[in-house]
Coordinates of C-alpha atoms and ligand atoms in Angstrom, one line a residue:
X300 CA 42.7 -1.9 -12.7
X301 CA 44.2 0.9 -11.1
X302 CA 42.0 3.5 -9.7
X303 CA 43.0 6.0 -11.9
X304 CA 42.6 3.8 -15.8
X305 CA 38.7 2.6 -14.3
X306 CA 37.7 5.7 -14.2
X307 CA 39.4 6.8 -17.2
X308 CA 37.4 3.8 -18.9
X309 CA 34.6 4.8 -17.3
X310 CA 34.8 8.5 -18.4
X311 CA 35.4 7.3 -21.6
X312 CA 32.5 5.0 -22.4
X313 CA 30.3 7.8 -21.1
X314 CA 31.5 10.1 -23.2
X315 CA 30.6 8.8 -25.9
X316 CA 28.1 7.4 -25.3
X317 CA 26.2 11.0 -25.0
X318 CA 28.0 12.3 -27.8
X319 CA 27.2 9.2 -30.1
X320 CA 23.8 9.0 -28.9
X321 CA 23.8 6.0 -27.0
X322 CA 22.8 7.7 -23.2
X323 CA 21.8 10.8 -21.6
X324 CA 21.6 12.0 -18.7
X325 CA 17.5 12.9 -18.1
X326 CA 16.4 16.4 -17.0
X327 CA 20.1 17.9 -17.7
X328 CA 19.5 21.0 -19.2
X329 CA 17.7 21.1 -15.7
X330 CA 20.5 20.0 -14.1
X331 CA 19.6 16.2 -14.5
X332 CA 17.9 14.1 -11.9
X333 CA 19.3 10.9 -10.1
X334 CA 19.7 7.7 -11.4
X335 CA 17.5 8.3 -13.9
X336 CA 18.9 7.9 -18.0
X337 CA 17.4 8.3 -21.6
X338 CA 18.6 6.2 -24.4
X339 CA 19.2 8.7 -27.9
X340 CA 18.6 7.2 -31.0
X341 CA 21.3 4.7 -31.1
X342 CA 20.9 3.9 -27.8
X343 CA 17.4 1.9 -28.2
X344 CA 18.6 0.8 -31.1
X345 CA 21.2 -1.4 -29.0
X346 CA 18.8 -1.9 -26.1
X347 CA 15.6 -2.7 -28.4
X348 CA 18.5 -5.2 -31.2
X349 CA 19.0 -6.8 -26.2
X350 CA 15.7 -7.3 -25.7
X351 CA 14.5 -9.4 -28.7
X352 CA 18.0 -11.6 -28.7
X353 CA 16.8 -12.5 -25.1
X354 CA 13.0 -12.3 -26.4
X355 CA 14.4 -14.6 -28.8
X356 CA 16.7 -17.3 -26.2
X357 CA 13.9 -16.8 -23.3
X358 CA 10.4 -17.1 -25.5
X359 CA 11.1 -18.0 -28.8
X360 CA 13.4 -20.6 -29.2
X361 CA 11.5 -22.3 -26.3
X362 CA 8.6 -24.4 -26.8
X363 CA 8.2 -24.4 -23.5
X364 CA 8.5 -20.7 -22.4
X365 CA 5.7 -18.4 -23.2
X366 CA 5.6 -14.2 -22.7
X367 CA 3.9 -11.7 -20.5
X368 CA 3.2 -8.1 -20.6
X369 CA 2.1 -7.3 -16.9
X370 CA 1.0 -4.0 -15.5
X371 CA 3.9 -2.0 -14.2
X372 CA 1.0 -0.5 -11.2
X373 CA -0.5 -3.1 -9.3
X374 CA -2.4 -4.0 -5.6
X375 CA -0.1 -2.8 -2.7
X376 CA -0.6 -6.8 -1.6
X377 CA 1.1 -8.3 -4.1
X378 CA 3.4 -6.2 -2.5
X379 CA 2.6 -7.3 1.3
X380 CA 2.3 -10.6 0.5
X381 CA 5.9 -10.5 -1.7
X382 CA 7.0 -9.5 1.9
X383 CA 8.3 -6.1 -0.6
X384 CA 6.9 -3.7 1.6
X385 CA 8.9 -4.7 4.8
X386 CA 12.0 -7.0 4.1
X387 CA 12.9 -4.9 0.6
X388 CA 16.1 -2.6 2.0
X389 CA 19.3 -1.5 1.4
X390 CA 21.0 -0.4 5.0
X391 CA 21.6 3.8 5.4
X392 CA 23.8 6.0 7.1
X393 CA 23.7 9.5 7.1
X394 CA 26.8 11.7 7.1
X395 CA 26.2 14.4 10.2
X396 CA 28.1 16.7 8.7
X397 CA 26.6 16.7 4.4
X398 CA 23.8 15.1 4.2
X399 CA 24.7 12.6 1.8
X400 CA 23.0 9.7 2.6
X401 CA 25.7 6.1 2.1
X402 CA 24.3 2.6 1.0
X403 CA 26.2 0.7 4.1
X404 CA 27.1 -2.7 2.6
X405 CA 28.6 -0.9 -0.3
X406 CA 30.7 0.9 1.7
X407 CA 31.4 -1.9 3.7
X408 CA 32.7 -3.9 0.5
X409 CA 34.4 -0.9 -0.8
X410 CA 37.1 -1.4 2.1
X411 CA 36.7 -5.5 2.0
X412 CA 34.4 -6.0 4.3
X413 CA 31.4 -8.4 3.4
X414 CA 28.0 -7.6 3.6
X415 CA 24.8 -7.4 2.2
X416 CA 22.0 -6.0 1.8
X417 CA 19.8 -9.2 3.5
X418 CA 22.3 -8.8 7.0
X419 CA 19.6 -7.8 10.1
X420 CA 19.9 -3.5 10.7
X421 CA 22.1 -5.0 14.2
X422 CA 24.6 -7.5 13.0
X423 CA 25.3 -4.7 10.2
X424 CA 25.4 -2.1 12.4
X425 CA 27.7 -3.6 14.7
X426 CA 30.3 -4.2 11.3
X427 CA 29.7 -0.6 10.8
X428 CA 30.7 0.2 14.0
X429 CA 33.9 -1.3 13.7
X430 CA 35.1 0.0 11.2
X431 CA 33.8 3.6 11.1
X432 CA 37.4 4.8 11.1
X433 CA 37.7 3.4 7.7
X434 CA 35.0 5.3 6.0
X435 CA 34.7 8.6 5.0
X436 CA 31.6 10.7 3.2
X437 CA 32.1 10.5 -0.9
X438 CA 30.8 14.2 -0.4
X439 CA 33.1 15.7 2.3
X440 CA 35.3 13.3 2.6
X441 CA 34.0 13.1 7.2
X442 CA 33.9 10.5 9.1
X443 CA 31.0 11.5 10.9
X444 CA 27.8 9.6 10.6
X445 CA 24.3 8.1 12.0
X446 CA 23.4 4.7 13.0
X447 CA 22.7 2.5 10.1
X448 CA 18.8 2.1 8.9
X449 CA 17.2 0.1 6.9
X450 CA 15.5 1.4 3.7
X451 CA 13.3 -0.2 1.5
X452 CA 13.9 0.4 -2.1
X453 CA 9.5 0.6 -3.3
X454 CA 7.8 4.0 -5.2
X455 CA 4.7 5.3 -4.5
X456 CA 3.1 6.3 -6.2
X457 CA -0.6 8.6 -5.5
X458 CA -1.8 7.2 -8.3
X459 CA -6.4 6.2 -7.4
X460 CA -5.8 7.4 -4.0
X461 CA -7.6 11.1 -3.7
X462 CA -7.0 11.2 -0.2
X463 CA -4.0 14.5 1.0
X464 CA -2.5 11.7 3.6
X465 CA -2.3 8.5 0.9
X466 CA -2.4 6.1 3.4
X467 CA -2.9 3.1 1.1
X468 CA 0.0 3.7 -2.0
X469 CA 0.0 1.8 -5.1
X470 CA 3.9 0.9 -6.3
X471 CA 5.5 1.6 -8.6
X472 CA 6.4 -2.2 -9.1
X473 CA 10.6 -2.8 -7.5
X474 CA 10.7 -6.0 -9.6
X475 CA 9.3 -7.4 -12.8
X476 CA 8.3 -10.8 -11.6
X477 CA 5.2 -10.0 -9.1
X478 CA 3.1 -9.5 -12.3
X479 CA 4.5 -13.3 -13.8
X480 CA 3.9 -15.2 -10.5
X481 CA 0.5 -13.7 -10.3
X482 CA -0.6 -13.9 -13.7
X483 CA 0.8 -18.7 -12.8
X484 CA -3.1 -19.9 -13.3
X485 CA -4.1 -17.3 -16.2
X486 CA -1.0 -18.6 -18.0
X487 CA -2.1 -22.8 -17.3
X488 CA -5.5 -21.7 -18.0
X489 CA -5.4 -21.0 -21.2
X490 CA -2.6 -21.6 -22.9
X491 CA -3.1 -25.6 -20.9
X492 CA 0.8 -25.6 -20.1
X493 CA 2.6 -28.7 -18.7
X494 CA 5.9 -28.0 -16.1
X495 CA 7.7 -27.7 -16.0
X496 CA 6.9 -24.4 -18.2
X497 CA 8.8 -20.5 -17.7
X498 CA 7.1 -17.3 -18.0
X499 CA 9.0 -14.7 -19.2
X500 CA 8.8 -10.2 -19.7
X501 CA 10.4 -8.0 -20.1
X502 CA 9.2 -4.4 -18.1
X503 CA 9.6 -1.5 -16.4
X504 CA 11.5 -1.9 -12.4
X505 CA 11.3 0.9 -10.3
X506 CA 13.4 1.8 -7.6
X507 CA 14.3 4.2 -4.5
X508 CA 18.0 3.6 -4.4
X509 CA 20.1 5.1 -2.1
X510 CA 22.6 6.4 -4.2
X511 CA 22.4 5.3 -7.7
X512 CA 26.6 5.1 -9.4
X513 CA 28.1 4.3 -11.4
X514 CA 25.9 5.0 -15.3
X515 CA 23.5 2.7 -16.5
X516 CA 25.6 -0.3 -13.1
X517 CA 22.5 0.8 -10.5
X518 CA 20.2 3.2 -11.6
X519 CA 16.5 4.0 -9.9
X520 CA 14.7 3.8 -13.2
X521 CA 15.9 0.8 -15.4
X522 CA 14.2 -2.1 -17.5
X523 CA 14.6 -6.4 -16.3
X524 CA 13.8 -9.1 -18.1
X525 CA 13.0 -11.6 -16.0
X526 CA 12.2 -15.6 -16.5
X527 CA 9.8 -17.9 -13.5
X528 CA 10.8 -21.7 -14.9
X529 CA 7.8 -23.6 -12.8
X530 CA 8.9 -27.2 -11.6
X531 CA 8.9 -30.2 -10.2
X532 CA 9.3 -29.9 -6.3
X533 CA 12.5 -32.4 -7.6
X534 CA 13.3 -31.4 -10.5
X535 CA 13.5 -27.6 -9.6
X536 CA 17.7 -28.2 -8.9
X537 CA 17.9 -30.0 -12.1
X538 CA 16.5 -27.3 -14.4
X539 CA 18.4 -25.1 -12.0
X540 CA 21.4 -26.6 -13.7
X541 CA 20.1 -26.3 -17.0
X542 CA 18.8 -22.5 -16.8
X543 CA 22.2 -21.6 -15.6
X544 CA 23.9 -23.3 -18.6
X545 CA 21.7 -22.1 -20.9
X546 CA 21.7 -18.8 -19.7
X547 CA 25.5 -18.5 -19.5
X548 CA 25.7 -19.1 -23.4
X549 CA 22.7 -17.2 -24.2
X550 CA 25.4 -14.2 -23.0
X551 CA 28.3 -15.3 -25.1
X552 CA 25.7 -15.6 -28.0
X553 CA 25.7 -11.1 -27.1
X554 CA 29.5 -11.8 -28.3
X555 CA 30.9 -11.0 -25.0
X556 CA 34.6 -11.9 -24.5
X557 CA 34.5 -14.8 -21.8
X558 CA 37.1 -13.5 -20.1
X559 CA 35.2 -10.7 -18.8
X560 CA 32.8 -12.8 -17.4
X561 CA 32.2 -15.8 -14.4
X562 CA 29.5 -16.9 -11.8
X563 CA 29.9 -16.1 -8.1
X564 CA 27.6 -18.1 -5.5
X565 CA 25.8 -15.8 -3.1
X566 CA 26.9 -16.7 0.1
X567 CA 23.5 -15.5 2.7
X568 CA 20.9 -16.9 1.0
X569 CA 17.9 -16.4 2.1
X570 CA 16.1 -18.5 4.5
X571 CA 14.0 -20.2 0.9
X572 CA 15.9 -20.4 -1.5
X573 CA 17.8 -23.5 -3.2
X574 CA 21.2 -21.6 -4.8
X575 CA 21.6 -18.3 -6.2
X576 CA 24.3 -17.6 -8.5
X577 CA 25.3 -14.3 -10.0
X578 CA 26.4 -14.2 -13.6
X579 CA 29.1 -11.2 -13.3
X580 CA 30.9 -9.5 -15.7
X581 CA 34.0 -7.5 -15.2
X582 CA 32.8 -3.5 -15.8
X583 CA 36.1 -0.9 -15.3
X584 CA 35.8 -1.4 -11.8
X585 CA 36.5 -4.7 -11.5
X586 CA 33.5 -8.2 -11.7
X587 CA 30.2 -7.3 -10.4
X588 CA 26.5 -8.4 -11.2
X589 CA 25.3 -8.6 -14.4
X590 CA 22.3 -11.1 -13.7
X591 CA 21.1 -13.3 -11.2
X592 CA 20.0 -16.9 -11.4
X593 CA 18.3 -18.0 -8.4
X594 CA 16.6 -22.1 -7.2
X595 CA 13.5 -20.1 -5.2
X596 CA 11.8 -23.2 -3.8
X597 CA 7.9 -22.1 -3.7
X598 CA 8.0 -19.9 -1.9
X599 CA 6.9 -17.2 -3.9
X600 CA 3.6 -18.9 -5.1
X601 CA 3.1 -20.2 -1.3
X602 CA 2.9 -16.4 -0.5
X603 CA 0.3 -15.8 -3.2
X604 CA -1.7 -18.0 -1.3
X605 CA -1.7 -16.8 1.4
X606 CA -2.2 -13.1 0.2
X607 CA -5.5 -13.3 -1.5
X608 CA -6.2 -16.9 -0.5
X609 CA -6.9 -19.1 -3.2
X610 CA -4.2 -22.0 -3.6
X611 CA -1.9 -21.4 -6.0
X612 CA -1.9 -24.6 -7.5
X613 CA -0.6 -26.8 -10.3
X614 CA -3.2 -29.9 -11.2
X615 CA -1.1 -33.0 -12.1
X616 CA -3.2 -34.4 -14.6
X617 CA -2.1 -37.5 -14.4
X618 CA -0.8 -38.6 -11.2
X619 CA -3.9 -37.0 -9.6
X620 CA -2.0 -34.4 -7.8
X621 CA -2.1 -31.2 -6.7
X622 CA 1.1 -29.1 -5.0
X623 CA 2.8 -25.2 -4.9
X624 CA 5.3 -25.8 -8.5
X625 CA 9.0 -24.0 -7.3
X626 CA 10.7 -22.0 -9.4
X627 CA 13.9 -20.6 -11.1
X628 CA 13.7 -17.6 -12.3
X629 CA 17.0 -16.2 -14.5
X630 CA 16.3 -12.3 -13.9
X631 CA 18.7 -9.5 -15.8
X632 CA 18.3 -5.7 -16.1
X633 CA 18.5 -3.5 -20.1
X634 CA 21.1 -0.7 -18.4
X635 CA 23.3 -3.3 -17.3
X636 CA 23.8 -5.3 -20.5
X637 CA 24.0 -2.0 -22.8
X638 CA 26.3 -1.1 -20.5
X639 CA 28.0 -4.4 -20.8
X640 CA 27.8 -5.1 -23.9
X641 CA 29.3 -0.8 -24.5
X642 CA 32.5 -2.4 -22.3
X643 CA 33.4 -5.4 -23.4
X644 CA 32.8 -3.6 -27.5
X645 CA 35.0 -0.1 -26.6
X646 CA 38.0 -0.9 -27.9
X647 CA 41.7 1.5 -28.9
X648 CA 43.4 1.3 -31.5
X649 CA 46.8 3.3 -33.2
X650 CA 45.9 3.7 -36.7
X651 CA 48.4 6.2 -39.0
X652 CA 49.4 7.7 -35.7
X653 CA 46.2 9.3 -34.6
X654 CA 43.8 6.9 -31.4
X655 CA 40.8 4.7 -33.5
X656 CA 37.8 4.8 -32.2
X657 CA 35.5 1.4 -32.7
X658 CA 33.0 -0.2 -30.6
X659 CA 33.3 -4.0 -31.8
X660 CA 30.1 -4.5 -31.2
X661 CA 28.3 -8.1 -32.3
X662 CA 27.3 -7.3 -35.3
X663 CA 23.4 -8.7 -35.0
X664 CA 23.4 -6.2 -32.3
X665 CA 24.8 -3.2 -33.3
X666 CA 22.5 0.0 -33.3
X667 CA 23.2 0.6 -37.3
X668 CA 24.8 -2.3 -40.0
X669 CA 24.9 -0.5 -43.0
X670 CA 25.5 2.6 -43.9
X671 CA 25.0 4.5 -46.9
X672 CA 27.8 7.3 -47.5
X673 CA 28.4 9.6 -50.7
X674 CA 31.6 11.0 -51.3
X675 CA 30.9 14.1 -51.4
X676 CA 27.3 16.8 -51.2
X677 CA 27.1 17.1 -54.9
X678 CA 23.6 15.8 -56.0
X679 CA 24.8 13.5 -58.7
X680 CA 26.8 10.9 -55.6
X681 CA 23.9 12.0 -53.3
X682 CA 21.3 11.5 -55.9
X683 CA 22.5 7.4 -57.2
X684 CA 23.1 7.0 -53.2
X685 CA 20.1 7.8 -51.9
X686 CA 18.0 5.5 -54.2
X687 CA 21.2 2.7 -53.8
X688 CA 19.2 3.8 -49.9
X689 CA 16.5 2.9 -50.5
X690 CA 16.7 0.1 -51.7
X691 CA 18.3 -1.7 -48.8
X692 CA 16.7 0.1 -46.2
X693 CA 14.0 -3.0 -46.2
X694 CA 16.6 -5.5 -46.3
X695 CA 18.8 -3.1 -43.6
X696 CA 18.9 -1.3 -40.4
X697 CA 20.3 1.6 -42.7
X698 CA 21.9 5.2 -42.4
X699 CA 22.4 7.7 -44.3
X700 CA 25.6 9.8 -44.0
X701 CA 26.1 13.1 -45.9
X702 CA 28.6 15.6 -43.0
X703 CA 31.9 16.0 -43.3
X704 CA 34.6 14.7 -44.6
X705 CA 34.6 10.3 -45.3
X706 CA 37.5 9.9 -43.3
X707 CA 35.3 11.7 -40.5
X708 CA 31.9 9.5 -41.1
X709 CA 33.8 6.7 -40.9
X710 CA 35.4 7.2 -38.2
X711 CA 32.1 8.2 -36.8
X712 CA 30.5 4.6 -37.4
X713 CA 33.2 2.8 -35.8
X714 CA 32.7 4.5 -33.0
X715 CA 28.4 3.5 -33.2
X716 CA 29.1 0.0 -34.2
X717 CA 28.9 0.1 -37.6
X718 CA 29.7 -3.5 -39.4
X719 CA 29.8 -2.1 -42.9
X720 CA 31.1 0.8 -44.9
X721 CA 29.3 2.1 -48.2
X722 CA 30.1 4.9 -50.5
X723 CA 29.8 5.8 -53.2
X724 CA 32.0 7.9 -55.5
X725 CA 32.8 9.0 -59.5
X726 CA 34.3 6.2 -60.2
X727 CA 30.3 4.4 -59.2
X728 CA 28.7 6.3 -61.7
X729 CA 31.1 4.3 -64.7
X730 CA 31.3 1.6 -63.3
X731 CA 28.3 0.7 -61.2
X732 CA 30.3 -0.8 -58.4
X733 CA 31.2 0.5 -54.6
X734 CA 33.5 0.8 -52.2
X735 CA 32.3 -1.7 -49.0
X736 CA 34.8 -1.0 -45.6
X737 CA 35.0 -3.4 -43.4
X738 CA 34.4 -1.8 -39.6
X739 CA 38.0 -4.1 -37.9
X740 CA 40.4 -5.1 -40.5
X741 CA 39.1 -1.9 -42.9
X742 CA 40.1 -3.5 -45.6
X743 CA 37.9 -2.2 -48.9
X744 CA 36.1 -4.0 -52.0
X745 CA 34.6 -2.9 -54.4
X746 CA 31.1 -4.6 -55.1
X747 CA 28.6 -4.3 -58.0
X748 CA 25.5 -2.3 -56.5
X749 CA 23.7 -5.1 -57.8
X750 CA 25.7 -7.3 -55.8
X751 CA 26.0 -5.5 -52.6
X752 CA 22.1 -6.9 -51.2
X753 CA 23.1 -10.7 -50.8
X754 CA 26.8 -9.7 -50.1
X755 CA 25.3 -7.8 -46.7
X756 CA 22.9 -10.5 -46.0
X757 CA 26.0 -13.5 -46.5
X758 CA 28.4 -11.3 -44.0
X759 CA 25.4 -10.0 -40.9
X760 CA 24.4 -14.0 -41.9
Ligands
GAP1204 N1 13.1 -10.5 -9.4 C1 14.8 -11.2 -8.8 C2 15.3 -9.2 -8.6 O1 14.4 -8.6 -8.7 P1 17.3 -8.4 -8.6 O2 18.9 -9.0 -7.6 O3 17.0 -7.2 -7.5 O4 16.9 -9.3 -8.2 C3 17.8 -8.9 -11.2 O5 17.5 -7.6 -9.6 C4 18.7 -7.7 -12.3 O6 18.2 -6.7 -12.3 C5 20.3 -7.2 -11.0 O7 20.9 -8.5 -11.8 C6 21.0 -6.3 -12.3 O8 20.9 -7.2 -13.8 C7 19.0 -5.8 -12.8 N2 19.1 -4.2 -11.3 C8 19.1 -4.6 -10.4 N3 18.9 -3.6 -9.2 C9 19.3 -2.2 -10.7 C10 19.5 -1.3 -11.1 N4 19.0 0.1 -8.8 N5 19.6 -1.0 -11.6 C11 20.2 -1.2 -13.3 N6 20.0 -2.7 -13.0 C12 19.2 -3.1 -11.8

C-alpha cells in the first residue's frame, strides 16, 4: 500500500476506534501518555470476546492444557535467571539535535536493511554507521545521531523497597510466561499432569518500549495470551509442528481473511532455540508480527533450575527417568489481536451515493450481538421495545438505543459491527412482529416477536 493510503487507513481505524468507544489514548485530558491505551465500552467487549475465544481454544477444548493466573510482581531473581535483566533490550540512538530516541533496528528495517534486536551492540553500530546518511530523525529530519546503545526494556518499580536508591527493584513483568515456568512443578504436583502438557495464561505485561508506535501494535502496557507446552526432548519438534497448525486454525476461526496472514521464519535464532516462526498479519503498513510460535529447547527451566538452586525436573514414572522438559510456546498480544481484527473487519461500501462504514466482525466476537431499537421515542413504542430488550438480554449481548433517527442508529451499529438490528415500529403494535436487519446484506425481514429469540439463536449459532 502506498504511504499516503497506509496512513489514511490507520487514521480511519484509529478515528473509528475512538469515535465508537473501542480505544482511547490514555490520560487524554492531560495531553496523553505515550504508548498506553484505554479500552472503551465496545473495546472491552471485543477484547473479552477475543480473550475467551483464545481461552476456549487453548484451555477449555484441550484435555492436555490447564490455565494459570500468576502475579505481575515476582522476585527480581526470576528476571536475572531468565536473562532479562541483562539481555532484554533494544538498540537505541538519540538525535543530537532534538533528543528524539529511535529504535535503530527498526530504522534500519525501514530502509530495507535486515537487522534485529538480538544483534550485538557492535554489529548493529556497524550497520548503523554504514547507513547513517539514509536515516533521518522522525521529528526534526536531521541526520545527527549518537551511537546505538542497548536499552533494557524491563520496567522497574519500588515495590517493597523503602529506601531512597532502590538497589534491587521489583520489575513489572516483561512477559507473562515467566510466571508459567516458575509454577511448572506446582502444576505437575497439584494437577498430576503428564507430558506432553501445556499451561496457558492471559495477563498484563509491561515494556519500556523506546518508540511505541502504530497504535496498539507496540505499546508500553499490553496484555499477552501465552501458552507454554512441555514435552519430552524427542517430541519437541513434532509437537511444534502441531502447535503451529493449531494456532493458524484458531486465528482463522476469529474470522480473519487468510490472504491477510502469512508465516515468517526467524533468521537470527537465539542460541538455545530450535526454530521460531511468526504469524504475520497484513497491517496497514504491510505484513508484521501478530503472534510468535517458538521451540525453546530446555533453556527456560534450566535457567530457573540454576537460578533457584532446585532442579526443575519432570519424573517420568513409566520410564523411571528424570529430565528437564523442552518447551514450545505460542505468544500473542491482546491489543495486537484487537488491532488486526479491526483492520480485517473495516469495510467501506457505497450505499445510495453515500459511504457506509461497517465492521464485518465475525459474529462470535462482535461486541454487541443485537441492537434493539424503537422506531420513535414515543412511549407506546419505547415501552414494548424495552420489554423485548428485557426478554432477550439474558440470551444475547443486546443494546437498547432510542437516540437519533433510525438511519443514524443503523449506521452506528454498522460501525461497531452489530450483526442484527431489531426495530419495533407502529405496525408491531398490531402484528406482534418486528423488523430484523442483517448488518452485511442490509436485508430486512419481518419476524414474529414470539419467534425472535429462536431466530437469533439460529443465526448466531
Ligand atoms: N514470551 C515470548 C514473548 O514475550 P515477544 O515476541 O516479545 O515474545 C510475544 O512477544 C507477543 O506479544 C508478540 O507477538 C505480540 O503479539 C505481543 N507484543 C509484544 N510486545 C508488544 C508490545 N510492545 N505491544 C503490544 N503487543 C506486544
